[in-house]
Amino acid sequence: MIDNNEFMMDVYPRELTQNPLKKIWMPHKNGHIAHRRVCMTNCPTLIVTVGLPARGKTYISKKLTRYLNWIGVPTKEFNVGQYRRECLKIYKSFEFFRPDNEEGLKIRRQCATSALNDVRQYLSVEGGQVAVFDATNTTRERRATIVKFAEQNGFKVFFVESVCDDPDVIAQNIVQVKLGSPDYIHCSSDEAIEDFMKRIKCYESSYQPLDEVLDRDLSYIKIMDVGSRFLVNRVVDHIQSRIVYYLMNIHITPRSIYLCRHGESDLNIKGRIGGDSALSARGKEFAKRLRQFLQEQNIKDLKVWTSQMKRTIQTAECLGVQYEQWKALNEIDAGVCEEMMYEEIQEHFPLEFALRDQDKYRYRYPKGESYEDLVQRLEPVIMELERQENVLVVCHQAVMRCLLAYFLDKTAEELPYLKCPLHTVLKLTPVAYGCKVESFCLSVDAVNTHRDRPENVNVQRSTEDALQTVPAHF
């Protein structure tokens, strides 16, 4: 979205100039580039969870927040349960949640109000675009209060209801998540489970699910039995559409995702970036070791994905299994800097080299891509990874960083500096609210291709300062 306040005062179109960092054309007046704020929502959106306890609301909230932040939509989660724990330092029992507990009701309302005040601050003052209000919100009265709050503040509302009647799924959720809750830190497992089941009962009597008739004017998705069925109503904009698409693709089936780079390439050895070179002798040895590793792991129904570049395909060819090529998994396009050494980029394009060090995530190579571009290119890959079970992705350094940042919830500032060494496999196993990471070095020597951010990123820096963190190469 472009800030047009200044534009509306001009009779004629302004001149355009290219932003040196992102290579984007922007209005230019009196020697200054006009402010341009990228916004993926036409007004702030409040996502509101609905459902009984132990239905996966917080799981959905955290995944959705992570996904939206990864694609560039500033999003924050507001968990009302956390506000309650901060207000009420010691949790005693389910009695606090009884519908006839006036003191409990008063505290819970105060916590919800406090959370909504923070939502207002985030969306109206701090520049957030989406807030996720994570609570039970089981009554029509409570939801009406939230809708009124949103209308008063100019926010759109989208409800996400999780309905589940499968006792096995509910029990599994309680064991995996609730037993580790601060509420039950001093209880035995059996005591915690018994108390939490009674807590659920406290909500059941007043629970009013979203109704196709009574709530026909609301925007919502109803997720039934962990994604076996969906009901979607009144999706009114782009961001709501993306939310629905994402929620319809995630699942909770136990699985692992394996990420690794191709074997060492000829250009890796020479310290040249990009290109489409073949594997070195050590790269071919890694591919053989990778096959042994996968056989030892004994992974059920493993799928293998590669890019369309020679070095990943050569690596997959040694595995003795079928694999699928994705153009979206190709390495970041370095544009005019393809197949150059960092020393050559500094020599021929010192300004570009410095600009990239200043903001590596948003910097776009001339006639090439930025990490920000790469994330957008990889969104279909992430969506398909969420749909799949066991997958090995053989990819490239920048691509692996983007995928890893999604699963580990890393910021745009952290993403371009994540360490993804050659000849190492990362095993990612989704757990309750995050991802367990295991690293396997397959003991085949390779060059180091990781370059840390140098201390001096000024455009006037010396060549020595610019090349301070360039890894050794032949």
PDB file of N, CA and C in Angstrom, residues 16-47:
ATOM      1  N   LEU A  16      10.084   9.201 -11.039  1.00  0.00           N
ATOM      2  CA  LEU A  16      10.393   7.939 -10.372  1.00  0.00           C
ATOM      3  C   LEU A  16      11.897   7.724 -10.312  1.00  0.00           C
ATOM      4  N   THR A  17      12.333   7.125  -9.226  1.00  0.00           N
ATOM      5  CA  THR A  17      13.730   6.725  -9.111  1.00  0.00           C
ATOM      6  C   THR A  17      13.775   5.335  -8.504  1.00  0.00           C
ATOM      7  N   GLN A  18      14.864   4.606  -8.739  1.00  0.00           N
ATOM      8  CA  GLN A  18      14.939   3.228  -8.265  1.00  0.00           C
ATOM      9  C   GLN A  18      15.609   3.170  -6.895  1.00  0.00           C
ATOM     10  N   ASN A  19      14.924   2.553  -5.934  1.00  0.00           N
ATOM     11  CA  ASN A  19      15.493   2.329  -4.621  1.00  0.00           C
ATOM     12  C   ASN A  19      16.724   1.435  -4.762  1.00  0.00           C
ATOM     13  N   PRO A  20      17.902   1.859  -4.277  1.00  0.00           N
ATOM     14  CA  PRO A  20      19.125   1.084  -4.497  1.00  0.00           C
ATOM     15  C   PRO A  20      19.153  -0.261  -3.785  1.00  0.00           C
ATOM     16  N   LEU A  21      18.391  -0.391  -2.686  1.00  0.00           N
ATOM     17  CA  LEU A  21      18.402  -1.645  -1.922  1.00  0.00           C
ATOM     18  C   LEU A  21      17.530  -2.710  -2.573  1.00  0.00           C
ATOM     19  N   LYS A  22      16.247  -2.361  -2.787  1.00  0.00           N
ATOM     20  CA  LYS A  22      15.286  -3.332  -3.303  1.00  0.00           C
ATOM     21  C   LYS A  22      15.124  -3.296  -4.811  1.00  0.00           C
ATOM     22  N   LYS A  23      15.706  -2.277  -5.468  1.00  0.00           N
ATOM     23  CA  LYS A  23      15.578  -2.107  -6.911  1.00  0.00           C
ATOM     24  C   LYS A  23      14.115  -1.915  -7.323  1.00  0.00           C
ATOM     25  N   ILE A  24      13.349  -1.219  -6.481  1.00  0.00           N
ATOM     26  CA  ILE A  24      11.935  -0.944  -6.745  1.00  0.00           C
ATOM     27  C   ILE A  24      11.791   0.518  -7.161  1.00  0.00           C
ATOM     28  N   TRP A  25      10.962   0.790  -8.168  1.00  0.00           N
ATOM     29  CA  TRP A  25      10.727   2.168  -8.603  1.00  0.00           C
ATOM     30  C   TRP A  25       9.810   2.883  -7.619  1.00  0.00           C
ATOM     31  N   MET A  26      10.221   4.091  -7.209  1.00  0.00           N
ATOM     32  CA  MET A  26       9.477   4.856  -6.209  1.00  0.00           C
ATOM     33  C   MET A  26       9.367   6.322  -6.614  1.00  0.00           C
ATOM     34  N   PRO A  27       8.309   6.992  -6.159  1.00  0.00           N
ATOM     35  CA  PRO A  27       8.171   8.425  -6.445  1.00  0.00           C
ATOM     36  C   PRO A  27       9.344   9.211  -5.875  1.00  0.00           C
ATOM     37  N   HIS A  28       9.766  10.263  -6.590  1.00  0.00           N
ATOM     38  CA  HIS A  28      10.954  11.031  -6.234  1.00  0.00           C
ATOM     39  C   HIS A  28      10.632  12.509  -6.375  1.00  0.00           C
ATOM     40  N   LYS A  29      10.926  13.263  -5.319  1.00  0.00           N
ATOM     41  CA  LYS A  29      10.625  14.700  -5.391  1.00  0.00           C
ATOM     42  C   LYS A  29      11.658  15.476  -4.582  1.00  0.00           C
ATOM     43  N   ASN A  30      12.200  16.525  -5.187  1.00  0.00           N
ATOM     44  CA  ASN A  30      13.168  17.407  -4.521  1.00  0.00           C
ATOM     45  C   ASN A  30      14.328  16.633  -3.906  1.00  0.00           C
ATOM     46  N   GLY A  31      14.766  15.609  -4.637  1.00  0.00           N
ATOM     47  CA  GLY A  31      15.932  14.848  -4.164  1.00  0.00           C
ATOM     48  C   GLY A  31      15.621  13.806  -3.114  1.00  0.00           C
ATOM     49  N   HIS A  32      14.338  13.605  -2.782  1.00  0.00           N
ATOM     50  CA  HIS A  32      13.976  12.646  -1.738  1.00  0.00           C
ATOM     51  C   HIS A  32      13.022  11.583  -2.300  1.00  0.00           C
ATOM     52  N   ILE A  33      13.239  10.354  -1.881  1.00  0.00           N
ATOM     53  CA  ILE A  33      12.337   9.262  -2.254  1.00  0.00           C
ATOM     54  C   ILE A  33      11.141   9.286  -1.313  1.00  0.00           C
ATOM     55  N   ALA A  34       9.925   9.289  -1.880  1.00  0.00           N
ATOM     56  CA  ALA A  34       8.717   9.333  -1.056  1.00  0.00           C
ATOM     57  C   ALA A  34       8.591   8.070  -0.216  1.00  0.00           C
ATOM     58  N   HIS A  35       8.010   8.217   0.970  1.00  0.00           N
ATOM     59  CA  HIS A  35       7.802   7.069   1.868  1.00  0.00           C
ATOM     60  C   HIS A  35       6.868   6.061   1.218  1.00  0.00           C
ATOM     61  N   ARG A  36       7.236   4.801   1.313  1.00  0.00           N
ATOM     62  CA  ARG A  36       6.388   3.742   0.764  1.00  0.00           C
ATOM     63  C   ARG A  36       6.326   2.592   1.759  1.00  0.00           C
ATOM     64  N   ARG A  37       5.168   2.314   2.252  1.00  0.00           N
ATOM     65  CA  ARG A  37       5.004   1.255   3.241  1.00  0.00           C
ATOM     66  C   ARG A  37       4.290   0.073   2.604  1.00  0.00           C
ATOM     67  N   VAL A  38       4.943  -1.081   2.626  1.00  0.00           N
ATOM     68  CA  VAL A  38       4.333  -2.274   2.064  1.00  0.00           C
ATOM     69  C   VAL A  38       3.334  -2.831   3.062  1.00  0.00           C
ATOM     70  N   CYS A  39       2.121  -3.070   2.604  1.00  0.00           N
ATOM     71  CA  CYS A  39       1.075  -3.582   3.483  1.00  0.00           C
ATOM     72  C   CYS A  39       0.267  -4.623   2.730  1.00  0.00           C
ATOM     73  N   MET A  40       0.091  -5.797   3.341  1.00  0.00           N
ATOM     74  CA  MET A  40      -0.628  -6.871   2.663  1.00  0.00           C
ATOM     75  C   MET A  40      -2.089  -6.934   3.097  1.00  0.00           C
ATOM     76  N   THR A  41      -2.507  -6.015   3.972  1.00  0.00           N
ATOM     77  CA  THR A  41      -3.912  -5.973   4.383  1.00  0.00           C
ATOM     78  C   THR A  41      -4.418  -4.552   4.188  1.00  0.00           C
ATOM     79  N   ASN A  42      -5.669  -4.415   3.710  1.00  0.00           N
ATOM     80  CA  ASN A  42      -6.189  -3.065   3.491  1.00  0.00           C
ATOM     81  C   ASN A  42      -6.680  -2.423   4.781  1.00  0.00           C
ATOM     82  N   CYS A  43      -6.857  -3.223   5.833  1.00  0.00           N
ATOM     83  CA  CYS A  43      -7.048  -2.691   7.175  1.00  0.00           C
ATOM     84  C   CYS A  43      -6.670  -3.808   8.153  1.00  0.00           C
ATOM     85  N   PRO A  44      -6.299  -3.492   9.388  1.00  0.00           N
ATOM     86  CA  PRO A  44      -5.850  -4.524  10.317  1.00  0.00           C
ATOM     87  C   PRO A  44      -6.904  -5.619  10.519  1.00  0.00           C
ATOM     88  N   THR A  45      -6.425  -6.832  10.714  1.00  0.00           N
ATOM     89  CA  THR A  45      -7.308  -7.986  10.880  1.00  0.00           C
ATOM     90  C   THR A  45      -7.127  -8.595  12.264  1.00  0.00           C
ATOM     91  N   LEU A  46      -8.236  -8.878  12.923  1.00  0.00           N
ATOM     92  CA  LEU A  46      -8.236  -9.550  14.220  1.00  0.00           C
ATOM     93  C   LEU A  46      -8.751 -10.975  14.026  1.00  0.00           C
ATOM     94  N   ILE A  47      -7.865 -11.942  14.226  1.00  0.00           N
ATOM     95  CA  ILE A  47      -8.257 -13.354  14.145  1.00  0.00           C
ATOM     96  C   ILE A  47      -8.646 -13.795  15.550  1.00  0.00           C
TER      97      ILE A  47
END
